[in-house]
mmCIF file of C-alpha atoms in Angstrom:
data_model
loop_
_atom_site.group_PDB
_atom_site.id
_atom_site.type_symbol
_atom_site.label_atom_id
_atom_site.label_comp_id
_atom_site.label_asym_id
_atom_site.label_seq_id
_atom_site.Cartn_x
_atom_site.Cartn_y
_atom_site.Cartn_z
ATOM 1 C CA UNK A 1 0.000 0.000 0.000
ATOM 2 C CA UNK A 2 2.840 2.529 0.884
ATOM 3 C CA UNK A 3 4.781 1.750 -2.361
ATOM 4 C CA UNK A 4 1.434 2.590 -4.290
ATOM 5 C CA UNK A 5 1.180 5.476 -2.618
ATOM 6 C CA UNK A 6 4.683 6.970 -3.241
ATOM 7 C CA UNK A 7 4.435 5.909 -6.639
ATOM 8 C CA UNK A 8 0.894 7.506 -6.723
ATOM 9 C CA UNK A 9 2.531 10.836 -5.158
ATOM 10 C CA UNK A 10 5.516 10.745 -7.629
ATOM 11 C CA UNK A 11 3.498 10.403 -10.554
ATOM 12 C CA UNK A 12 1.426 12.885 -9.467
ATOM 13 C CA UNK A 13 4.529 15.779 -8.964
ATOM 14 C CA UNK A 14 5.841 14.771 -12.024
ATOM 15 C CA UNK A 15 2.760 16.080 -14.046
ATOM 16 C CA UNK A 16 3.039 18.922 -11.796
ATOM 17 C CA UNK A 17 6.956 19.711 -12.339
ATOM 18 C CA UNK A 18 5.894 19.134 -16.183
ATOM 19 C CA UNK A 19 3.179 21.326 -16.150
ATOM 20 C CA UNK A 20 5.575 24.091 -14.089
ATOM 21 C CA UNK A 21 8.200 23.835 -16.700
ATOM 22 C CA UNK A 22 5.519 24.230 -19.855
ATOM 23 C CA UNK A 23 4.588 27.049 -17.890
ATOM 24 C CA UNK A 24 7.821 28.640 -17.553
ATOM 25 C CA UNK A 25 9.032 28.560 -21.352
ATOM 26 C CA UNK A 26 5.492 29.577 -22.243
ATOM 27 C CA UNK A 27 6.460 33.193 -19.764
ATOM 28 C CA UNK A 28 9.485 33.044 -21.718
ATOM 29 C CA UNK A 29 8.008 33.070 -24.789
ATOM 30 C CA UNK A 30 6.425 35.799 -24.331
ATOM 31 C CA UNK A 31 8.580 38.223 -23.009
ATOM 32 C CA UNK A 32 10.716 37.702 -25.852
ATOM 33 C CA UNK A 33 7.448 38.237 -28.227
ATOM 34 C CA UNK A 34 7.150 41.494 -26.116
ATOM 35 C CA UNK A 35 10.256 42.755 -26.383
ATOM 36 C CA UNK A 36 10.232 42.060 -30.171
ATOM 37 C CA UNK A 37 7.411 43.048 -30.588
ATOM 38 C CA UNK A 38 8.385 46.554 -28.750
ATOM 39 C CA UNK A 39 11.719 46.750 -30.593
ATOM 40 C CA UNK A 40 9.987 46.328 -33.501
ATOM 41 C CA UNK A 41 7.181 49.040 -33.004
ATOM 42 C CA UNK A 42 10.113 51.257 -31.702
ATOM 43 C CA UNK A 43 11.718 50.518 -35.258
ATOM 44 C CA UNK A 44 9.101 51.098 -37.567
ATOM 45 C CA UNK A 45 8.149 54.496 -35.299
ATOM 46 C CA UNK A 46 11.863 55.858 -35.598
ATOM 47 C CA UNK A 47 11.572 55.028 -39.460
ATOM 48 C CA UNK A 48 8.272 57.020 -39.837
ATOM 49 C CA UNK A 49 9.796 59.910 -37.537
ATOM 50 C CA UNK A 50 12.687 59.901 -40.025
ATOM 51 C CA UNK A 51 10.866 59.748 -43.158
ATOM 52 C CA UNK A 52 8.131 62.861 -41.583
ATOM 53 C CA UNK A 53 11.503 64.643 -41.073
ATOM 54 C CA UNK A 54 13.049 64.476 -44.319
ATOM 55 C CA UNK A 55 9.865 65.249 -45.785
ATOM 56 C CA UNK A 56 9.055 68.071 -43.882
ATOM 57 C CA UNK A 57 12.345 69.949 -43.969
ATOM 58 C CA UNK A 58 13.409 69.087 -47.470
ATOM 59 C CA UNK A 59 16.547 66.406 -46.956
ATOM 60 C CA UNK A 60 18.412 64.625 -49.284
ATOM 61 C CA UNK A 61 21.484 63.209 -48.588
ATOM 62 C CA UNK A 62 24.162 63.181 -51.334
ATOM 63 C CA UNK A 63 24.712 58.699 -50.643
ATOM 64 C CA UNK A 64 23.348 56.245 -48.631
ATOM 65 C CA UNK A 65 26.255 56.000 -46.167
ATOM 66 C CA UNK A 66 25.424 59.505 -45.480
ATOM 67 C CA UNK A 67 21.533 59.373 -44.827
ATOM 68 C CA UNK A 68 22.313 56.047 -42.855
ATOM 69 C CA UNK A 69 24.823 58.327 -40.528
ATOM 70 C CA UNK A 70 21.957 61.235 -40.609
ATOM 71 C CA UNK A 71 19.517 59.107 -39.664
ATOM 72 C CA UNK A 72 21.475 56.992 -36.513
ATOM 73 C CA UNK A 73 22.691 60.699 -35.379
ATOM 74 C CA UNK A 74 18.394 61.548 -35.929
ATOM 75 C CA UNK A 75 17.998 58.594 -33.948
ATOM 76 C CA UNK A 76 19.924 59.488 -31.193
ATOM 77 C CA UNK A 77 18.857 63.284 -30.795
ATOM 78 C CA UNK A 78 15.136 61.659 -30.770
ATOM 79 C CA UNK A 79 15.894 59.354 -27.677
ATOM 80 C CA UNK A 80 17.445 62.729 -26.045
ATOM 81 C CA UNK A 81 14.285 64.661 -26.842
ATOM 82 C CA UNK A 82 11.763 62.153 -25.522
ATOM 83 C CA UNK A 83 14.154 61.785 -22.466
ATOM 84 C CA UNK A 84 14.074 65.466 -21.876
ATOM 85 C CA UNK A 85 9.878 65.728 -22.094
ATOM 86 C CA UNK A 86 9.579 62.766 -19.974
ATOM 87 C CA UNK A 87 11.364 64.600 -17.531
ATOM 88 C CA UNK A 88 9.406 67.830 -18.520
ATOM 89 C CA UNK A 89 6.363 66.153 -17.556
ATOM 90 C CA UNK A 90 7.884 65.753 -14.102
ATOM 91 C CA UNK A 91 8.238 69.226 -13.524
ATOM 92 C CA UNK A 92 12.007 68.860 -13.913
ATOM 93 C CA UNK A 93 12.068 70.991 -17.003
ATOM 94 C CA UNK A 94 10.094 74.267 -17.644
ATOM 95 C CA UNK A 95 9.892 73.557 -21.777
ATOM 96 C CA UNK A 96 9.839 70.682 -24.199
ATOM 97 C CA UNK A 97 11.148 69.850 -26.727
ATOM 98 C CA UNK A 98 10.861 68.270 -30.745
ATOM 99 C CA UNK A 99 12.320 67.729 -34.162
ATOM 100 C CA UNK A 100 13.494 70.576 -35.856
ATOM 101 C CA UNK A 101 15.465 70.738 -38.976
ATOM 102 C CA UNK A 102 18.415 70.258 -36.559
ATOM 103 C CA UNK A 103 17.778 66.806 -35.658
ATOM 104 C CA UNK A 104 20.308 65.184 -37.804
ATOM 105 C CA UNK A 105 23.018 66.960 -36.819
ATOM 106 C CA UNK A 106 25.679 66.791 -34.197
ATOM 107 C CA UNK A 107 26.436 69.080 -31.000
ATOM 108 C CA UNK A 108 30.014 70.201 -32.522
ATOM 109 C CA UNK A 109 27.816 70.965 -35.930
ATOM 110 C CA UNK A 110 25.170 72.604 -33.549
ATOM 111 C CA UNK A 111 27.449 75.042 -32.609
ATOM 112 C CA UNK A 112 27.419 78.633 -33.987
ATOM 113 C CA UNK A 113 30.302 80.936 -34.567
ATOM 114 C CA UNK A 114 30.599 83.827 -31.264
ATOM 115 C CA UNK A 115 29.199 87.051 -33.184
ATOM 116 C CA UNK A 116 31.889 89.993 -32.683
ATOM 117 C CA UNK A 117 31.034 93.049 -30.071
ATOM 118 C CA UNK A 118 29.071 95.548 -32.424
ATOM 119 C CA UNK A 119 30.868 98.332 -32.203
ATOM 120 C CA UNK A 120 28.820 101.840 -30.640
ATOM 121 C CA UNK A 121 28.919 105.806 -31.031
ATOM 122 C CA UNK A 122 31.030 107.075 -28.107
ATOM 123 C CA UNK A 123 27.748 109.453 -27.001
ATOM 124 C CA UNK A 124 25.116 106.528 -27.687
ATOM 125 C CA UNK A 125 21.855 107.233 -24.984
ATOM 126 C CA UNK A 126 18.899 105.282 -24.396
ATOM 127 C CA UNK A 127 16.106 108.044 -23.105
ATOM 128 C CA UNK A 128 12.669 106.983 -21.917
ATOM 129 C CA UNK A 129 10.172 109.131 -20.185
ATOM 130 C CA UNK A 130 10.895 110.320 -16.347
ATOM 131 C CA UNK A 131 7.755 109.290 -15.594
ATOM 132 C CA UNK A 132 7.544 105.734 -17.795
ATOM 133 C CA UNK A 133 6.452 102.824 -15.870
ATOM 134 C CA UNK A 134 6.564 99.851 -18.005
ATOM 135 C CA UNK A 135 3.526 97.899 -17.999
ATOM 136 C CA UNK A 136 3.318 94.139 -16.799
ATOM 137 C CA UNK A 137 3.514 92.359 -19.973
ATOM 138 C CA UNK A 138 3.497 93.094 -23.698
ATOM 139 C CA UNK A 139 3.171 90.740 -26.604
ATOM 140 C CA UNK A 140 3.514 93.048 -30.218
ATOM 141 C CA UNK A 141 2.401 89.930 -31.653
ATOM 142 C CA UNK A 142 -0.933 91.036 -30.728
ATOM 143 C CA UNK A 143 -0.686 94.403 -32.233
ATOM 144 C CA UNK A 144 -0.453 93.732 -35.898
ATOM 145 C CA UNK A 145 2.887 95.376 -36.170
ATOM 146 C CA UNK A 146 4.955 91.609 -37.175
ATOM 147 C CA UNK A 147 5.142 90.422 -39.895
ATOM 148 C CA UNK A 148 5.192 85.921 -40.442
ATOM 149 C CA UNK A 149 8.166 84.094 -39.380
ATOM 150 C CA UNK A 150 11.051 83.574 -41.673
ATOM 151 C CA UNK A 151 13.178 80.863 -42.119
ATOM 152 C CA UNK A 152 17.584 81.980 -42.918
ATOM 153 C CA UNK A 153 18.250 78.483 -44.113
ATOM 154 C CA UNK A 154 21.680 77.585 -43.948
ATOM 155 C CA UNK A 155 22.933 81.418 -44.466
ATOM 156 C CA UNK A 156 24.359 83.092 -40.696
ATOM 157 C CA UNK A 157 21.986 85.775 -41.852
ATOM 158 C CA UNK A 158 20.187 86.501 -38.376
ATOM 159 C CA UNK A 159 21.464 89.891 -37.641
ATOM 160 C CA UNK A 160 19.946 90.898 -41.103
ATOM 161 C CA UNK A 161 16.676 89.168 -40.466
ATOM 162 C CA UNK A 162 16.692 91.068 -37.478
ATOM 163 C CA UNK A 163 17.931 94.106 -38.571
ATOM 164 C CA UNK A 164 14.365 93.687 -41.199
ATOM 165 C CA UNK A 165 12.023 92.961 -38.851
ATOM 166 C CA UNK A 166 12.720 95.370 -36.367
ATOM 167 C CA UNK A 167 12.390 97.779 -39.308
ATOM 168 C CA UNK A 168 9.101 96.449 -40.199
ATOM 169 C CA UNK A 169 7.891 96.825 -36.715
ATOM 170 C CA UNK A 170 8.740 100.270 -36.406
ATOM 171 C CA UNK A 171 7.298 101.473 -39.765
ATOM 172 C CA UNK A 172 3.986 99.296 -39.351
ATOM 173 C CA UNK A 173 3.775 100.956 -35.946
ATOM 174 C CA UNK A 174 4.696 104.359 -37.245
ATOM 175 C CA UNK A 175 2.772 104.361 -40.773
ATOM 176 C CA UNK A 176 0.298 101.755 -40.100
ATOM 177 C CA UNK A 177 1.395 100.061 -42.706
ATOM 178 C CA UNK A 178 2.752 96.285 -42.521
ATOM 179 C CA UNK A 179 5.488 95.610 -45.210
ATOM 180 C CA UNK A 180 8.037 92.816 -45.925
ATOM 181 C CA UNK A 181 11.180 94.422 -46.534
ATOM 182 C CA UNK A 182 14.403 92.635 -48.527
ATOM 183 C CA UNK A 183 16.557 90.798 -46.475
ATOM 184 C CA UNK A 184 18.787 89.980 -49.371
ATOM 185 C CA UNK A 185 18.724 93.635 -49.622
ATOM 186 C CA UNK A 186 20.934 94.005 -46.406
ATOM 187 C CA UNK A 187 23.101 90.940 -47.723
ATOM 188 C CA UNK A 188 23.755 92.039 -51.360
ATOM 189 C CA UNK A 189 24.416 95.721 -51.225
ATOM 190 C CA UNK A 190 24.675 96.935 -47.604
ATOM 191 C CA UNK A 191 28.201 98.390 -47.968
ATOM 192 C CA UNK A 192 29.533 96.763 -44.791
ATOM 193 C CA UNK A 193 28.183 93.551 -45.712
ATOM 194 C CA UNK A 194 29.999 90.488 -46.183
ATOM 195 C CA UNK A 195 27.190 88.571 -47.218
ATOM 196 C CA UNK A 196 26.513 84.900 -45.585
ATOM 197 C CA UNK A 197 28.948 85.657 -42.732
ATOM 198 C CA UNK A 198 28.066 86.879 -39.242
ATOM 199 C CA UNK A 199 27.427 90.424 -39.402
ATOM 200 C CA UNK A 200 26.318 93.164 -37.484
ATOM 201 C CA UNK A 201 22.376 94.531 -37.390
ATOM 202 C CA UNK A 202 23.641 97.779 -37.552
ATOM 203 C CA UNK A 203 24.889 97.302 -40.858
ATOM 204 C CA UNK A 204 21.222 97.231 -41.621
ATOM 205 C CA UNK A 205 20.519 100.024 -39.934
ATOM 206 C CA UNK A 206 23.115 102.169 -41.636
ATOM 207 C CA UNK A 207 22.259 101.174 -44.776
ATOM 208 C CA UNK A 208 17.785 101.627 -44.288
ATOM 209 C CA UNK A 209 19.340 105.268 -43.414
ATOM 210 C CA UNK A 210 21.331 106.494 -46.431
ATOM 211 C CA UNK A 211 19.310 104.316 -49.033
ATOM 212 C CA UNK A 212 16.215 102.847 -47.513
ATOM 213 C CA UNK A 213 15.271 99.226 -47.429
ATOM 214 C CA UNK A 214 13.791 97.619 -50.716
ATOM 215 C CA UNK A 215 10.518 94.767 -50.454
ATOM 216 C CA UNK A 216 11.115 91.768 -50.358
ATOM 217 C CA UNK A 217 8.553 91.067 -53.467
ATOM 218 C CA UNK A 218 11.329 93.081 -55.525
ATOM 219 C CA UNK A 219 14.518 91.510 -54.155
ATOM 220 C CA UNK A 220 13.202 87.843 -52.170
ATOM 221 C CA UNK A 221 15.466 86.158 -50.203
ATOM 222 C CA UNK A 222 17.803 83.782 -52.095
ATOM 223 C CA UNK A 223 20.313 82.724 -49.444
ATOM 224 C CA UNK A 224 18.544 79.650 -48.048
ATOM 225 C CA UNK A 225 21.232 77.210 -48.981
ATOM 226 C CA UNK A 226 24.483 79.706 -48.947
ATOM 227 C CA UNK A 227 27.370 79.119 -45.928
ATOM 228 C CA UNK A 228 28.767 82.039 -46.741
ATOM 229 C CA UNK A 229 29.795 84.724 -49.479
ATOM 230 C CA UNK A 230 28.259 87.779 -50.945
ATOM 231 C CA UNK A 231 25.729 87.573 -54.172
ATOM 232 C CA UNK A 232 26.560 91.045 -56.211
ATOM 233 C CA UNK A 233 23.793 93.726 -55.951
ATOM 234 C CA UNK A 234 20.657 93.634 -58.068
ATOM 235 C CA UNK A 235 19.248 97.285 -59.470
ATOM 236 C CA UNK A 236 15.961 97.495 -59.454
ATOM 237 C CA UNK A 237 15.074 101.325 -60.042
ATOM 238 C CA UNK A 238 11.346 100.098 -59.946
ATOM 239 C CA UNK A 239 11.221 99.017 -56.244
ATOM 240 C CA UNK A 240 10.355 101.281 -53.525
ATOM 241 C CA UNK A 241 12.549 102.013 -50.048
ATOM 242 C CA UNK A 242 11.871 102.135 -46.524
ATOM 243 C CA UNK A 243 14.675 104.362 -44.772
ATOM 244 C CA UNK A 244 14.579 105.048 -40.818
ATOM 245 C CA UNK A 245 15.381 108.251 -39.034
ATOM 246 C CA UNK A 246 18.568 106.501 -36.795
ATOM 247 C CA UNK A 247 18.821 103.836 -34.252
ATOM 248 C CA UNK A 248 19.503 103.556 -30.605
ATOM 249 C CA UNK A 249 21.414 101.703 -28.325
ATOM 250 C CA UNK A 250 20.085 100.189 -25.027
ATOM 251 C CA UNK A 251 22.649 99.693 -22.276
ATOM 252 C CA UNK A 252 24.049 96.791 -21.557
ATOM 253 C CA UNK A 253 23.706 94.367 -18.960
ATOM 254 C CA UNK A 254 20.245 95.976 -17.706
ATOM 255 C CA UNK A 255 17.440 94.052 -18.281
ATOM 256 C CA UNK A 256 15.060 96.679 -16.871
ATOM 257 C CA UNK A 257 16.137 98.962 -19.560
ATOM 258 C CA UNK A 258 15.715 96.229 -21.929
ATOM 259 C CA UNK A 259 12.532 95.677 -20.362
ATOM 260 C CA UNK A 260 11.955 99.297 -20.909
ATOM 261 C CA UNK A 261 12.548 99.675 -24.568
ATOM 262 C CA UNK A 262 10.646 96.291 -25.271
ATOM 263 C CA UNK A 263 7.494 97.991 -23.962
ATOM 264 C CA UNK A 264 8.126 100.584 -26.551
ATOM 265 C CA UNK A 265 9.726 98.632 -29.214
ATOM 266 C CA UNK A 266 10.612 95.606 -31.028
ATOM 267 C CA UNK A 267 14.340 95.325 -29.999
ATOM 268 C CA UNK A 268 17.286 93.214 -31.849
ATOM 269 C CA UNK A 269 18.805 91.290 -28.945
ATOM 270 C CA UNK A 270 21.590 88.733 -29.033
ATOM 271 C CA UNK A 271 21.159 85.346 -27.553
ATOM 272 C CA UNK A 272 23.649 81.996 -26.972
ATOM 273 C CA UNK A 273 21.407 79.435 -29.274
ATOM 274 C CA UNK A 274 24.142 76.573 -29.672
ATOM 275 C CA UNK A 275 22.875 74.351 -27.331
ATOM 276 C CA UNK A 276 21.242 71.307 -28.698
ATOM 277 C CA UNK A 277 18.249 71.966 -26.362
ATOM 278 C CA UNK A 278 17.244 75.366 -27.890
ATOM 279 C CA UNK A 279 18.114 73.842 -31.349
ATOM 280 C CA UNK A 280 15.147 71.557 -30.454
ATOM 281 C CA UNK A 281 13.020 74.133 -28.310
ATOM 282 C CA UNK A 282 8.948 73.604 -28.678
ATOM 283 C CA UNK A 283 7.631 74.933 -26.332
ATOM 284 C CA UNK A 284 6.981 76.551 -22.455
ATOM 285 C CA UNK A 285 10.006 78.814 -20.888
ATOM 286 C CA UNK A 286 13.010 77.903 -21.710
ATOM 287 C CA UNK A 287 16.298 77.831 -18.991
ATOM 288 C CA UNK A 288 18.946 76.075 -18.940
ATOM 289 C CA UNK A 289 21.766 76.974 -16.520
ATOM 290 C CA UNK A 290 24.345 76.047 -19.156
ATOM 291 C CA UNK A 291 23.309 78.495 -21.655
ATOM 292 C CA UNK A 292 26.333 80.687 -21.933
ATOM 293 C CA UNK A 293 26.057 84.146 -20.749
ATOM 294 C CA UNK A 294 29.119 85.118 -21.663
ATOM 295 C CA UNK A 295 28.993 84.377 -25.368
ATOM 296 C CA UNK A 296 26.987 85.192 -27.780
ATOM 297 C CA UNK A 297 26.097 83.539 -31.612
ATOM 298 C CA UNK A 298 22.810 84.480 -32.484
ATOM 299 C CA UNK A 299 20.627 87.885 -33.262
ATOM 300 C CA UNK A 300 16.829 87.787 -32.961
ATOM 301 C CA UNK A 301 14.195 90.190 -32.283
ATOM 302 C CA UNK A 302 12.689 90.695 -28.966
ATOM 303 C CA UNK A 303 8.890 91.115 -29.511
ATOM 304 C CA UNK A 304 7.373 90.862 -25.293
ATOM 305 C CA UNK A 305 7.821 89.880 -22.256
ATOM 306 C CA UNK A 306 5.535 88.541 -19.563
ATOM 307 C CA UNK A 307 4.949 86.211 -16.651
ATOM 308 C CA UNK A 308 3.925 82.630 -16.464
ATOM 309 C CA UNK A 309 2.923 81.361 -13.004
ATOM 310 C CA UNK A 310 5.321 83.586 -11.455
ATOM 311 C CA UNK A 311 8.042 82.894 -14.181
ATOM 312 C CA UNK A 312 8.962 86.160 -16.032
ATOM 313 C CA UNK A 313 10.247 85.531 -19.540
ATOM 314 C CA UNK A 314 10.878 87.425 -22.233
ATOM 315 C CA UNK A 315 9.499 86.151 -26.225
ATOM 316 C CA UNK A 316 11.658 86.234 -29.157
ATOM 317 C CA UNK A 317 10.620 86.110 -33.140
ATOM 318 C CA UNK A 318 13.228 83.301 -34.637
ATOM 319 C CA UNK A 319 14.153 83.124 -38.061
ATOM 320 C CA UNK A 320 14.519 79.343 -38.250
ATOM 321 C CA UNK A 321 11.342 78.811 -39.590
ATOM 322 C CA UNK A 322 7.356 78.278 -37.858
ATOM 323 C CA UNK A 323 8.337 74.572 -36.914
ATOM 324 C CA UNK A 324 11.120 75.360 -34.412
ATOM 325 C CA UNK A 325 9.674 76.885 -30.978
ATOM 326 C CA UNK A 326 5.861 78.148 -30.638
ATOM 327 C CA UNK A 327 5.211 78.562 -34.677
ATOM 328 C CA UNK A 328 8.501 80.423 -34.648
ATOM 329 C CA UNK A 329 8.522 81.996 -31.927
ATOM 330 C CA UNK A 330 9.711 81.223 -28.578
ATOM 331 C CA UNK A 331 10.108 82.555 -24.723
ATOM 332 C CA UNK A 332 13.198 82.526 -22.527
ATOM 333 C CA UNK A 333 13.590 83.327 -19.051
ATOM 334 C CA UNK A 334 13.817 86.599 -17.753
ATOM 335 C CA UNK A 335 15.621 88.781 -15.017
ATOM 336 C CA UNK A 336 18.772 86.425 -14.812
ATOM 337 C CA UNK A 337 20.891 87.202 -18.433
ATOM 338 C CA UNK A 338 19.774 83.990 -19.383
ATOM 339 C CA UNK A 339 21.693 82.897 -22.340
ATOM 340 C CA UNK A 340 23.315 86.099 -22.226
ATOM 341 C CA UNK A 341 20.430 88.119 -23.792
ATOM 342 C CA UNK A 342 21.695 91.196 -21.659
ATOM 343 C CA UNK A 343 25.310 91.054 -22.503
ATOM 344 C CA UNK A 344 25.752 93.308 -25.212
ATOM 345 C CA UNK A 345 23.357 96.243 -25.885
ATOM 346 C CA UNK A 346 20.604 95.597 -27.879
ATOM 347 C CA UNK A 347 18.965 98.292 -30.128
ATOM 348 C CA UNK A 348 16.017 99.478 -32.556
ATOM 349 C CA UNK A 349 15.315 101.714 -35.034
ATOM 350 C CA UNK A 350 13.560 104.735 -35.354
ATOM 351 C CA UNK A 351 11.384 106.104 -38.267
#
């Protein structure tokens, strides 16, 4: 009876054991399924993210070794994006991020040459009313005074973009009039311009004084895919000018004088933009405490400022295009130089 029983007992965890085991390489099974499954997905996403991007900013790659290096260094700057808004979500970020037509390049190519001090009259002023108390926010997005969002292309051309639509600002807000003035204009025949090379916005200025700016319907932009150089001067007898009156300077390193003029003005400004996080910049108010404030590489204009749940910023019209930032436009933290936006003395024109 007790040798039936054992046997009995035996049998019986045997079927179990079996039955454990089947169990065990079915788990097995699949969680490699899973993770195949989710590689897979995570494949076929990347590839559609890729193929959106090339699509939407135009990219061709001159061989197949080089889109297949584009598109792994693509790959990379995507995991670094969705890293950053998962951490955004957190509250550990105050912006977010997304592709821009930057995403297939590297930090070193990220990086912008450091635009030269612009150089000021000795007796240069910045005047504002005794009695001028700047009001608590302004936006001259709402006032009808910008025009759209332009996009330099490959062309260092932002101090001439900026050196435009300040221009246009002050003559829309002057005349009532909106215009798109010639950007290629500055480029081509500004006498101290160099052409695709960092420049100066005064250049711009200078040059709307003695001969005025021409529209950008006679003389379009043309620079898009230029690095550098100077295209030789069109004549177009047929086009009318915009000139300005002068310009002034705002003191540097004051960001309630900045603050000042911005209620009054749209302002050129100069900003650090080489890190790979403003490259990619969507969205919210952007900080990063290793944005440079003692360099600068980029000129935009600065179009507001405000507060956001206690967070003061000031918002800036790009000229890479309506995908990068909020449609093109984009707002950076105020009252602490961030990214150096106070370092040098920014400026507008007057009509």
């Amino acid at each position: 009876m007790l040798y039936k029983y054992c046997y009995k007992r035996l049998a019986s965890n045997s079927e179990t054991l079996k039955y454990l085991i089947a169990q065990h390489k079915m788990y097995q099974f699949l969680v490699i399924v899973t993770l195949f499954t989710f590689a897979t997905s995570s494949v076929i996403l990347a590839d559609k993210e890729w193929t959106l991007f090339k699509a939407t900013y135009g990219k061709n790659y001159p061989s197949l070794e080089e889109e297949n290096y584009r598109k792994n260094i693509f790959n990379e700057n995507l995991k670094k994006i969705k890293l950053h808004n998962e951490k955004a979500m957190r509250g550990e970020h105050s912006f977010q991020l997304g592709i821009t037509k930057f995403a297939d390049l590297t930090i070193d190519e990220m990086e912008m040459p450091e635009l030269e001090v612009e150089p000021q009259p000795i007796d240069f002023k910045f005047h504002h009313k005794s009695y001028f108390k700047a009001p608590e926010s302004v936006d001259w997005r709402s006032k009808g005074i910008l025009t759209g969002v332009k996009n330099q292309g490959k062309c260092p051309s932002c101090w001439a973009f900026t050196g435009a639509a300040t221009i246009e600002a002050a003559y829309a807000k002057a005349k009532g009039v909106l215009v798109n003035l010639s950007v290629q204009d500055i480029l081509d025949c500004a006498p101290k311009s160099k052409g695709c090379t960092p420049g100066y916005v005064s250049t711009g200025y200078q040059y709307a004084m003695s001969k005025g700016l021409r529209l950008d319907e006679c003389y379009p932009y043309e620079s898009h895919d230029d690095s550098f150089g100077q295209k030789a001067c069109k004549v177009n007898s047929g086009c009318g000018r915009i000139k300005i009156k002068d310009f002034v300077f705002i003191p540097k390193g004051n960001e309630n004088a900045l603050r000042d003029a911005v209620a009054e003005h749209v302002v050129a400004g100069y900003i650090y933009a080489s890190l790979h996080d403003f490259k990619f910049y969507k969205g919210g108010i952007y900080s990063n405490p290793d944005c440079r404030k003692d360099k600068i590489t980029h000129l935009v204009p600065i179009v507001g400022y405000g507060t956001e749940n206690g967070t003061p910023y000031w918002i800036i019209k790009n000229s890479w295009g309506e995908h990068w930032g909020e449609n093109g436009y984009g707002r950076i933290l105020r009252g602490n130089n961030t990214c150096g936006i106070a370092l040098y003395s920014s400026s507008y024109p007057r009509i």
